[in-house]
Amino acid sequence: MTHVAIADQEEETHHHPTSFVAKYVWSQDHKVIAVQYSIIAIFVGVVALILSGFMRLQLGFPDTFSCINPNTYLQFMTMHGMIMVIYLLTALLLGGFGNYLIPLMVGTRDMVFPYLNMLSVWFYFVSVLVLLASFFVSGGPTGAGWTLYPPQTILPGTPGNEWGIILMIASLAIFIVAFTMGGLNYVTTILQARTHGMTLMRMPLTLWGIFIASMMGLLAFPALLVSAIMMALDLLAGTSFFMPTLVSLGDSVDHEGGSPLLFQHLFWFFGHPEVYIVALPAFGMVSDVLATHARKNIFGYRMMVWALVIIGALSFAVWAHHMFVSGMNLIFGFFFATTTLIIAVPTAIKVYNWVLTLWQGNIKLTPPMLFAIGFVFTFTHGGLSGLFLGNVIVDVPLADTYFVVAHFHMVMGVSTVMVLFAAIYHWYPLVTGRMLHEGMARLHFWMTFLGAYAVFLPMHYLGFLGVPRRYFAMGDTAFMPESAHTLNASISIFALVLMLIQTVFIFNLIWSLKRGPKAGHNPWGATSLEWQTPQVPPGHGNWGDKLPVVHRWAYDFSVPNAKEDCIPQNVPKGADETHHDGSGEHSEGKTV
Amino acid sequence: MNIFQKLTEKPWEPSSDAMAAAVATGPTSQIDARKLMLNIFLAIVSVLFLLIFATFITHSQYPGFESLAGEPWKPFADTTNLWLNTLWLTLSSVAMHTGLVKARRGISGHALIAMVLAIFFAVQFVLAQLWLWRDLSGMGYTLPSNPANSYFYLMTGVHALHLIGGLVVVLRSTFLLWRGGALERIQNSLKLCATYWHYLLGLWLVLFFLLTRSPETYRAIAIACGLG
Ligand code: HEM
Ligand SMILES: [Cu+2]
């Protein structure tokens, strides 16, 4: 067979590191780097979760806990938001899953630039240290809100306006450098290192999601970098990029002629794509989990790919929907409301396709599948409230209320976390060679899913009542009915339960490392390449001495007349099917 | 296959010649990967500067923005200094290109001389820029004194940082050339260095143009870009 001959031309000698330090600390192996990324990300994620616990305690039971005062509330809120969005989700999805899956799924031995990859994780580590250091400096971390809007970020009165904000800016800058080094690797590896037969349209959707998201990250993070540099200059050198002439605490400030609105534009030019940077890899992974555990090919593969590309491109043209109440020109508002609603079309197509993938599938309610289906629910809900907020006229009264808090937690907090759980349950057997404990996993799912609804659904109602976001306490405002207070208390109790149940998950992760049942080869019957390595878990260099050759797309599940209900991508045509005329039922994607 | 054909492939249909598809695809060389990475990196830098330009133009329309050119007494009414700096950077680019051409012909000695010259001119450029900074702040146009000045220092500063970062790589390639490593590898890294250098020259010309316009021109640009 000729494919054996072409399978391996890349015969670079891969040196195998031997010492512990070379293997697990200064490692250039993408799998080790992925695990390093994931552990750091989950660690800061837990910190952010605990911070939200403190906030909820205060909101549910005001005046009970003396350790939370208005300043610490703002600081916890800022750190919670920033950590969750950037240091947990972005890092875990791209640095963690991206690193682990890209080389395995495209069928190569490692990232194209392993050294850069190693630098990336260490820069990330430093950025997290700098961020956490701000808890220990005088004045504490910044309390400016994760959006860091000037002028209040810099002015006295905002907690952490001396050291906290400097460390935050420094940490973000380091993170951007880390992300850029990683992102260049992800994109180049996907474009240049795909194995023989892996055309772009044969890539699993996970890869597509990661690819588009990395591309977007590379082009969006510069906006954050620019605003961070300018803000740092305003802060340290007394320039006036963003700082207007104003009187603060009775004194006029030294700045003159800057524009806070410029910052908002720059921030959201990054901030909105950022939402999709965490959403698109999640979209991709959930597609693969749904297809695999429903034993059915993904519905409308091409449409799914195109939708990812279109969402990626459009998301650079909607940023000002975060600024409807900033006093912008009405025509601008109209333009951005329109683009925002247009982006809902490809997004809705994706939701339909996920549901249609399940239709008449052979659904296995495994833990990853439960979380994936949970995602379809939470994402639909979060998306629907987004349609409300996308309309200027509805957004104006709802802006800065708990409706917004409910919306973004549903759409990017809960939904993305659901996919992360699905992905961890799905790929843990590959990474560790062990299955996670099924009972604990089910308990974890139901408590998380129902808990998330118990916490975030009532917040929509609070938003309609007009409860403002970023408030330490509601006080005795007359328009606030008693029900709002009891609701807040119940939300807090559910939030604490939701947090506690995550310990079951963490325990499961650690316990199963040693005690979990052996996973064996390809336990879910998946088709994509990462499950077809000679060793499980994949060894150094991934593929033994021959790179795999790809013969088909990643969704040959339940092919009529085939012996198995899944045909891996590296199985040659005809080897596993008796006859196959190409017009079989499995090619329903043709309707695309 | 062009990108359109690639994206309209129907992967679920059994292709008639799977073997041909397998041969036509597959990993490319490390050299291509490096080239692609550089191109993406240049796209990132372009976005970075485009964003700075957009904020600059917007800011130029606010009251209190004192542009650095336009009236005879403004510092950039006379651009001789800037032209001199441009000369340094152009010489550096030309020298690097010569180095690349010589390396491709296999004349390592000449290539080495050209590269050393390129480094020398680039360092001259950075020093000349520092001199310019010194002159301007000496005349009272300091970093915080007006947003226009802040943008001037910001843009030239970020540009210089990119040049200095590039110098590290150029030094490494020149060192390889001097040590006499594998010629093909050296040619490739010189090629990438030269691309980056020409890009930085082009970027500098844009900065030059943008920073020395009169308020009327800024107004026109702002209106043309819808930022006015
Ligand atoms: C159990 C889970 C969570 C709880 C109980 C929770 C709770 C909260 C609370 C109480 C606030 C402050 C609201 C305010 O005062 O305005 C907040 C803000 C925020 N949360 Fe969460 N959160 C959770 C998970 C997440 C996740 C997974 C994300 C990831 C996207 C996230 C992102 C944010 C952001 C971006 C903010 C806004 C911060 C700001 O206003 O500057 N949260 N959350
Ligand atoms: Cu948005």
Short mmCIF file of N, CA, C and O in Angstrom, two decimals, chain B residues 48-158:
data_model
loop_
_atom_site.label_atom_id
_atom_site.label_comp_id
_atom_site.label_asym_id
_atom_site.label_seq_id
_atom_site.Cartn_x
_atom_site.Cartn_y
_atom_site.Cartn_z
N LEU B 48 -2.51 46.15 15.53
CA LEU B 48 -2.10 46.98 16.66
C LEU B 48 -1.96 48.43 16.23
O LEU B 48 -2.51 49.35 16.85
N PHE B 49 -1.25 48.67 15.13
CA PHE B 49 -1.02 50.04 14.71
C PHE B 49 -2.28 50.66 14.12
O PHE B 49 -2.53 51.85 14.33
N LEU B 50 -3.09 49.87 13.42
CA LEU B 50 -4.33 50.44 12.89
C LEU B 50 -5.20 50.97 14.02
O LEU B 50 -5.81 52.03 13.90
N LEU B 51 -5.23 50.22 15.12
CA LEU B 51 -6.04 50.67 16.25
C LEU B 51 -5.48 51.96 16.83
O LEU B 51 -6.22 52.88 17.16
N ILE B 52 -4.14 52.03 16.92
CA ILE B 52 -3.55 53.27 17.43
C ILE B 52 -3.88 54.42 16.48
O ILE B 52 -4.26 55.51 16.91
N PHE B 53 -3.77 54.17 15.16
CA PHE B 53 -4.09 55.22 14.19
C PHE B 53 -5.53 55.68 14.37
O PHE B 53 -5.81 56.88 14.35
N ALA B 54 -6.45 54.73 14.52
CA ALA B 54 -7.86 55.10 14.62
C ALA B 54 -8.09 55.98 15.84
O ALA B 54 -8.78 57.00 15.76
N THR B 55 -7.49 55.59 16.98
CA THR B 55 -7.69 56.44 18.16
C THR B 55 -7.01 57.79 17.95
O THR B 55 -7.52 58.81 18.38
N PHE B 56 -5.87 57.77 17.29
CA PHE B 56 -5.15 59.03 17.04
C PHE B 56 -6.00 59.99 16.23
O PHE B 56 -6.18 61.16 16.59
N ILE B 57 -6.55 59.49 15.13
CA ILE B 57 -7.36 60.36 14.27
C ILE B 57 -8.58 60.86 15.02
O ILE B 57 -8.94 62.04 14.95
N THR B 58 -9.23 59.96 15.77
CA THR B 58 -10.39 60.40 16.54
C THR B 58 -9.99 61.49 17.52
O THR B 58 -10.64 62.52 17.64
N HIS B 59 -8.88 61.22 18.22
CA HIS B 59 -8.43 62.16 19.24
C HIS B 59 -8.08 63.51 18.62
O HIS B 59 -8.26 64.56 19.25
N SER B 60 -7.58 63.49 17.39
CA SER B 60 -7.14 64.75 16.77
C SER B 60 -8.32 65.71 16.57
O SER B 60 -8.12 66.89 16.34
N GLN B 61 -9.55 65.19 16.66
CA GLN B 61 -10.71 66.05 16.45
C GLN B 61 -11.22 66.66 17.74
O GLN B 61 -12.18 67.42 17.73
N TYR B 62 -10.60 66.28 18.88
CA TYR B 62 -11.06 66.85 20.15
C TYR B 62 -10.40 68.20 20.37
O TYR B 62 -9.27 68.42 19.94
N PRO B 63 -11.11 69.09 21.08
CA PRO B 63 -10.49 70.38 21.38
C PRO B 63 -9.24 70.18 22.24
O PRO B 63 -9.17 69.25 23.04
N GLY B 64 -8.26 71.04 22.04
CA GLY B 64 -7.05 70.95 22.86
C GLY B 64 -5.97 70.09 22.26
O GLY B 64 -4.89 69.97 22.82
N PHE B 65 -6.25 69.49 21.10
CA PHE B 65 -5.25 68.64 20.45
C PHE B 65 -4.35 69.55 19.61
O PHE B 65 -4.79 70.16 18.64
N GLU B 66 -3.07 69.67 20.00
CA GLU B 66 -2.15 70.57 19.29
C GLU B 66 -1.26 69.74 18.38
O GLU B 66 -0.27 69.18 18.84
N SER B 67 -1.60 69.67 17.09
CA SER B 67 -0.82 68.80 16.21
C SER B 67 0.61 69.33 16.09
O SER B 67 0.87 70.51 16.31
N LEU B 68 1.54 68.43 15.74
CA LEU B 68 2.95 68.78 15.76
C LEU B 68 3.40 69.46 14.48
O LEU B 68 4.57 69.79 14.33
N ALA B 69 2.51 69.60 13.51
CA ALA B 69 2.89 70.28 12.27
C ALA B 69 1.74 71.17 11.85
O ALA B 69 0.69 71.19 12.48
N GLY B 70 1.93 71.91 10.78
CA GLY B 70 0.84 72.72 10.27
C GLY B 70 1.14 74.21 10.29
O GLY B 70 0.81 74.92 9.37
N GLU B 71 1.79 74.67 11.36
CA GLU B 71 2.16 76.08 11.43
C GLU B 71 3.68 76.17 11.42
O GLU B 71 4.36 75.25 11.89
N PRO B 72 4.22 77.27 10.93
CA PRO B 72 5.67 77.35 10.76
C PRO B 72 6.44 77.16 12.06
O PRO B 72 7.59 76.74 12.04
N TRP B 73 5.85 77.49 13.21
CA TRP B 73 6.61 77.39 14.46
C TRP B 73 6.49 76.02 15.11
O TRP B 73 7.09 75.76 16.13
N LYS B 74 5.69 75.11 14.49
CA LYS B 74 5.54 73.77 15.07
C LYS B 74 6.81 72.96 14.80
O LYS B 74 7.47 73.17 13.77
N PRO B 75 7.14 72.03 15.69
CA PRO B 75 8.42 71.30 15.53
C PRO B 75 8.53 70.54 14.21
O PRO B 75 9.63 70.42 13.67
N PHE B 76 7.45 70.03 13.69
CA PHE B 76 7.57 69.24 12.46
C PHE B 76 7.23 70.06 11.22
O PHE B 76 6.95 69.52 10.15
N ALA B 77 7.29 71.39 11.37
CA ALA B 77 7.17 72.20 10.15
C ALA B 77 8.40 71.94 9.28
O ALA B 77 8.34 71.95 8.05
N ASP B 78 9.49 71.67 9.94
CA ASP B 78 10.72 71.33 9.22
C ASP B 78 11.01 69.85 9.48
O ASP B 78 11.25 69.44 10.61
N THR B 79 10.98 69.05 8.43
CA THR B 79 11.08 67.60 8.63
C THR B 79 12.46 67.05 8.29
O THR B 79 12.61 65.84 8.10
N THR B 80 13.47 67.91 8.21
CA THR B 80 14.80 67.42 7.82
C THR B 80 15.26 66.27 8.71
O THR B 80 15.74 65.25 8.20
N ASN B 81 15.10 66.44 10.02
CA ASN B 81 15.54 65.39 10.94
C ASN B 81 14.86 64.06 10.65
O ASN B 81 15.49 63.01 10.65
N LEU B 82 13.56 64.15 10.42
CA LEU B 82 12.82 62.92 10.17
C LEU B 82 13.31 62.27 8.89
O LEU B 82 13.43 61.04 8.80
N TRP B 83 13.64 63.08 7.88
CA TRP B 83 14.14 62.50 6.63
C TRP B 83 15.48 61.81 6.85
O TRP B 83 15.75 60.74 6.30
N LEU B 84 16.30 62.42 7.70
CA LEU B 84 17.59 61.78 8.00
C LEU B 84 17.38 60.42 8.65
O LEU B 84 18.02 59.43 8.28
N ASN B 85 16.45 60.37 9.62
CA ASN B 85 16.17 59.09 10.27
C ASN B 85 15.66 58.07 9.27
O ASN B 85 16.02 56.90 9.30
N THR B 86 14.81 58.55 8.38
CA THR B 86 14.29 57.66 7.34
C THR B 86 15.44 57.08 6.53
O THR B 86 15.43 55.90 6.17
N LEU B 87 16.43 57.94 6.26
CA LEU B 87 17.58 57.49 5.48
C LEU B 87 18.27 56.31 6.19
O LEU B 87 18.58 55.29 5.56
N TRP B 88 18.48 56.44 7.51
CA TRP B 88 19.13 55.34 8.24
C TRP B 88 18.36 54.03 8.06
O TRP B 88 18.93 52.98 7.77
N LEU B 89 17.06 54.12 8.26
CA LEU B 89 16.27 52.89 8.22
C LEU B 89 16.25 52.31 6.80
O LEU B 89 16.32 51.09 6.62
N THR B 90 16.18 53.21 5.79
CA THR B 90 16.19 52.72 4.42
C THR B 90 17.53 52.02 4.13
O THR B 90 17.55 50.93 3.54
N LEU B 91 18.63 52.65 4.56
CA LEU B 91 19.93 52.03 4.34
C LEU B 91 19.97 50.65 4.98
O LEU B 91 20.47 49.68 4.40
N SER B 92 19.41 50.55 6.18
CA SER B 92 19.40 49.27 6.88
C SER B 92 18.65 48.22 6.07
O SER B 92 19.10 47.09 5.90
N SER B 93 17.49 48.62 5.56
CA SER B 93 16.68 47.70 4.76
C SER B 93 17.44 47.26 3.50
O SER B 93 17.46 46.07 3.15
N VAL B 94 18.05 48.24 2.83
CA VAL B 94 18.78 47.93 1.60
C VAL B 94 19.93 46.98 1.91
O VAL B 94 20.14 45.97 1.22
N ALA B 95 20.65 47.28 3.00
CA ALA B 95 21.78 46.42 3.35
C ALA B 95 21.31 45.00 3.63
O ALA B 95 21.93 44.03 3.19
N MET B 96 20.20 44.89 4.33
CA MET B 96 19.73 43.55 4.65
C MET B 96 19.32 42.80 3.39
O MET B 96 19.58 41.61 3.25
N HIS B 97 18.69 43.53 2.48
CA HIS B 97 18.30 42.89 1.23
C HIS B 97 19.55 42.41 0.48
O HIS B 97 19.58 41.30 -0.04
N THR B 98 20.57 43.26 0.45
CA THR B 98 21.82 42.86 -0.21
C THR B 98 22.37 41.59 0.46
O THR B 98 22.80 40.66 -0.22
N GLY B 99 22.35 41.60 1.78
CA GLY B 99 22.83 40.42 2.51
C GLY B 99 22.10 39.17 2.06
O GLY B 99 22.71 38.12 1.81
N LEU B 100 20.79 39.29 1.92
CA LEU B 100 19.99 38.14 1.50
C LEU B 100 20.39 37.68 0.10
O LEU B 100 20.62 36.48 -0.15
N VAL B 101 20.53 38.65 -0.81
CA VAL B 101 20.88 38.30 -2.19
C VAL B 101 22.24 37.60 -2.23
O VAL B 101 22.41 36.55 -2.87
N LYS B 102 23.20 38.16 -1.49
CA LYS B 102 24.54 37.56 -1.47
C LYS B 102 24.50 36.16 -0.88
O LYS B 102 25.12 35.23 -1.38
N ALA B 103 23.72 36.00 0.20
CA ALA B 103 23.65 34.68 0.83
C ALA B 103 23.04 33.67 -0.13
O ALA B 103 23.45 32.52 -0.19
N ARG B 104 22.06 34.13 -0.91
CA ARG B 104 21.43 33.22 -1.87
C ARG B 104 22.41 32.81 -2.94
O ARG B 104 22.35 31.69 -3.45
N ARG B 105 23.34 33.73 -3.31
CA ARG B 105 24.34 33.37 -4.31
C ARG B 105 25.46 32.57 -3.68
O ARG B 105 26.40 32.19 -4.37
N GLY B 106 25.41 32.42 -2.35
CA GLY B 106 26.43 31.63 -1.68
C GLY B 106 27.69 32.41 -1.32
O GLY B 106 28.70 31.82 -0.94
N ILE B 107 27.65 33.75 -1.47
CA ILE B 107 28.83 34.54 -1.12
C ILE B 107 28.70 34.97 0.33
O ILE B 107 28.29 36.09 0.66
N SER B 108 29.05 34.08 1.27
CA SER B 108 28.79 34.34 2.68
C SER B 108 29.54 35.55 3.19
O SER B 108 29.02 36.31 4.02
N GLY B 109 30.78 35.75 2.70
CA GLY B 109 31.58 36.87 3.19
C GLY B 109 30.87 38.19 2.98
O GLY B 109 30.69 38.98 3.92
N HIS B 110 30.42 38.41 1.74
CA HIS B 110 29.73 39.66 1.44
C HIS B 110 28.44 39.76 2.23
O HIS B 110 28.09 40.84 2.73
N ALA B 111 27.74 38.64 2.33
CA ALA B 111 26.48 38.65 3.06
C ALA B 111 26.71 39.10 4.49
O ALA B 111 25.96 39.92 5.03
N LEU B 112 27.79 38.60 5.09
CA LEU B 112 28.08 38.95 6.47
C LEU B 112 28.31 40.44 6.60
O LEU B 112 27.76 41.10 7.50
N ILE B 113 29.11 40.99 5.67
CA ILE B 113 29.38 42.43 5.73
C ILE B 113 28.07 43.21 5.63
O ILE B 113 27.81 44.14 6.41
N ALA B 114 27.25 42.80 4.68
CA ALA B 114 25.97 43.51 4.49
C ALA B 114 25.12 43.45 5.75
O ALA B 114 24.51 44.45 6.15
N MET B 115 25.09 42.28 6.39
CA MET B 115 24.27 42.15 7.59
C MET B 115 24.78 43.04 8.71
O MET B 115 24.01 43.67 9.43
N VAL B 116 26.11 43.06 8.86
CA VAL B 116 26.67 43.91 9.92
C VAL B 116 26.31 45.36 9.66
O VAL B 116 25.92 46.11 10.57
N LEU B 117 26.38 45.77 8.37
CA LEU B 117 25.98 47.13 8.03
C LEU B 117 24.51 47.37 8.37
O LEU B 117 24.15 48.42 8.93
N ALA B 118 23.68 46.39 8.05
CA ALA B 118 22.24 46.54 8.32
C ALA B 118 22.02 46.77 9.81
O ALA B 118 21.24 47.64 10.21
N ILE B 119 22.73 46.00 10.63
CA ILE B 119 22.58 46.16 12.07
C ILE B 119 23.05 47.55 12.50
O ILE B 119 22.37 48.25 13.26
N PHE B 120 24.19 47.94 11.93
CA PHE B 120 24.74 49.25 12.27
C PHE B 120 23.73 50.36 11.96
O PHE B 120 23.43 51.21 12.79
N PHE B 121 23.16 50.32 10.74
CA PHE B 121 22.22 51.37 10.35
C PHE B 121 20.97 51.34 11.23
O PHE B 121 20.42 52.39 11.58
N ALA B 122 20.54 50.14 11.57
CA ALA B 122 19.34 50.05 12.40
C ALA B 122 19.59 50.67 13.76
O ALA B 122 18.75 51.40 14.30
N VAL B 123 20.76 50.38 14.34
CA VAL B 123 21.08 50.97 15.63
C VAL B 123 21.15 52.49 15.49
O VAL B 123 20.66 53.24 16.35
N GLN B 124 21.74 52.96 14.38
CA GLN B 124 21.77 54.40 14.12
C GLN B 124 20.37 54.99 14.14
O GLN B 124 20.13 56.05 14.71
N PHE B 125 19.45 54.26 13.49
CA PHE B 125 18.07 54.75 13.44
C PHE B 125 17.50 54.91 14.84
O PHE B 125 16.92 55.94 15.19
N VAL B 126 17.70 53.86 15.66
CA VAL B 126 17.14 53.93 17.01
C VAL B 126 17.75 55.09 17.78
O VAL B 126 17.04 55.87 18.44
N LEU B 127 19.07 55.25 17.66
CA LEU B 127 19.72 56.36 18.36
C LEU B 127 19.19 57.71 17.86
O LEU B 127 18.91 58.61 18.65
N ALA B 128 19.03 57.81 16.53
CA ALA B 128 18.53 59.06 15.97
C ALA B 128 17.12 59.35 16.48
O ALA B 128 16.78 60.51 16.75
N GLN B 129 16.32 58.30 16.63
CA GLN B 129 14.97 58.51 17.16
C GLN B 129 15.04 59.02 18.59
O GLN B 129 14.31 59.92 18.98
N LEU B 130 15.97 58.44 19.37
CA LEU B 130 16.13 58.89 20.75
C LEU B 130 16.52 60.36 20.76
O LEU B 130 16.05 61.15 21.58
N TRP B 131 17.40 60.72 19.84
CA TRP B 131 17.83 62.10 19.72
C TRP B 131 16.65 63.01 19.45
O TRP B 131 16.51 64.07 20.04
N LEU B 132 15.79 62.55 18.57
CA LEU B 132 14.59 63.30 18.21
C LEU B 132 13.72 63.51 19.45
O LEU B 132 13.22 64.61 19.69
N TRP B 133 13.57 62.45 20.22
CA TRP B 133 12.80 62.52 21.46
C TRP B 133 13.39 63.60 22.37
O TRP B 133 12.70 64.42 22.93
N ARG B 134 14.75 63.57 22.48
CA ARG B 134 15.43 64.49 23.36
C ARG B 134 15.18 65.93 22.90
O ARG B 134 14.87 66.80 23.69
N ASP B 135 15.33 66.14 21.59
CA ASP B 135 15.11 67.48 21.03
C ASP B 135 13.71 67.98 21.35
O ASP B 135 13.53 69.10 21.82
N LEU B 136 12.73 67.12 21.08
CA LEU B 136 11.34 67.54 21.26
C LEU B 136 11.07 67.87 22.71
O LEU B 136 10.48 68.91 23.02
N SER B 137 11.51 66.96 23.62
CA SER B 137 11.19 67.28 25.01
C SER B 137 11.96 68.50 25.47
O SER B 137 11.48 69.25 26.30
N GLY B 138 13.17 68.72 24.89
CA GLY B 138 13.92 69.92 25.21
C GLY B 138 13.14 71.18 24.84
O GLY B 138 13.20 72.20 25.53
N MET B 139 12.38 71.09 23.74
CA MET B 139 11.62 72.26 23.31
C MET B 139 10.30 72.38 24.07
O MET B 139 9.47 73.24 23.74
N GLY B 140 10.09 71.48 25.02
CA GLY B 140 8.86 71.58 25.82
C GLY B 140 7.74 70.67 25.33
O GLY B 140 6.67 70.64 25.91
N TYR B 141 7.99 69.92 24.26
CA TYR B 141 6.97 68.98 23.78
C TYR B 141 7.16 67.65 24.49
O TYR B 141 7.61 66.69 23.89
N THR B 142 6.83 67.62 25.77
CA THR B 142 7.08 66.39 26.53
C THR B 142 5.92 65.41 26.35
O THR B 142 4.86 65.77 25.83
N LEU B 143 6.15 64.21 26.83
CA LEU B 143 5.14 63.15 26.68
C LEU B 143 3.77 63.55 27.21
O LEU B 143 2.78 63.41 26.50
N PRO B 144 3.66 64.08 28.45
CA PRO B 144 2.30 64.36 28.92
C PRO B 144 1.75 65.71 28.49
O PRO B 144 0.57 65.97 28.71
N SER B 145 2.56 66.58 27.86
CA SER B 145 2.09 67.96 27.73
C SER B 145 0.91 68.12 26.80
O SER B 145 0.13 69.04 26.95
N ASN B 146 0.75 67.23 25.82
CA ASN B 146 -0.42 67.32 24.95
C ASN B 146 -0.67 65.94 24.33
O ASN B 146 0.28 65.23 24.05
N PRO B 147 -1.95 65.57 24.14
CA PRO B 147 -2.21 64.25 23.54
C PRO B 147 -1.44 64.04 22.23
O PRO B 147 -0.98 62.93 21.97
N ALA B 148 -1.27 65.07 21.43
CA ALA B 148 -0.55 64.90 20.16
C ALA B 148 0.87 64.41 20.43
O ALA B 148 1.36 63.49 19.77
N ASN B 149 1.51 65.01 21.43
CA ASN B 149 2.87 64.55 21.77
C ASN B 149 2.83 63.12 22.30
O ASN B 149 3.68 62.31 21.96
N SER B 150 1.84 62.84 23.15
CA SER B 150 1.76 61.48 23.70
C SER B 150 1.68 60.46 22.57
O SER B 150 2.35 59.44 22.60
N TYR B 151 0.85 60.76 21.58
CA TYR B 151 0.75 59.82 20.46
C TYR B 151 2.06 59.70 19.71
O TYR B 151 2.46 58.62 19.29
N PHE B 152 2.75 60.84 19.56
CA PHE B 152 4.03 60.78 18.87
C PHE B 152 4.99 59.83 19.59
O PHE B 152 5.57 58.92 18.98
N TYR B 153 5.12 60.01 20.90
CA TYR B 153 6.05 59.15 21.64
C TYR B 153 5.56 57.70 21.64
O TYR B 153 6.34 56.76 21.51
N LEU B 154 4.25 57.55 21.78
CA LEU B 154 3.71 56.18 21.81
C LEU B 154 4.01 55.44 20.51
O LEU B 154 4.57 54.33 20.51
N MET B 155 3.68 56.08 19.39
CA MET B 155 3.84 55.37 18.11
C MET B 155 5.30 55.11 17.79
O MET B 155 5.68 53.99 17.45
N THR B 156 6.14 56.15 17.92
CA THR B 156 7.55 55.92 17.60
C THR B 156 8.15 54.94 18.59
O THR B 156 8.98 54.11 18.23
N GLY B 157 7.69 54.99 19.86
CA GLY B 157 8.22 54.07 20.86
C GLY B 157 7.87 52.63 20.54
O GLY B 157 8.73 51.74 20.55
N VAL B 158 6.60 52.38 20.22
CA VAL B 158 6.20 51.00 19.93
C VAL B 158 6.91 50.51 18.66
O VAL B 158 7.36 49.36 18.59
#
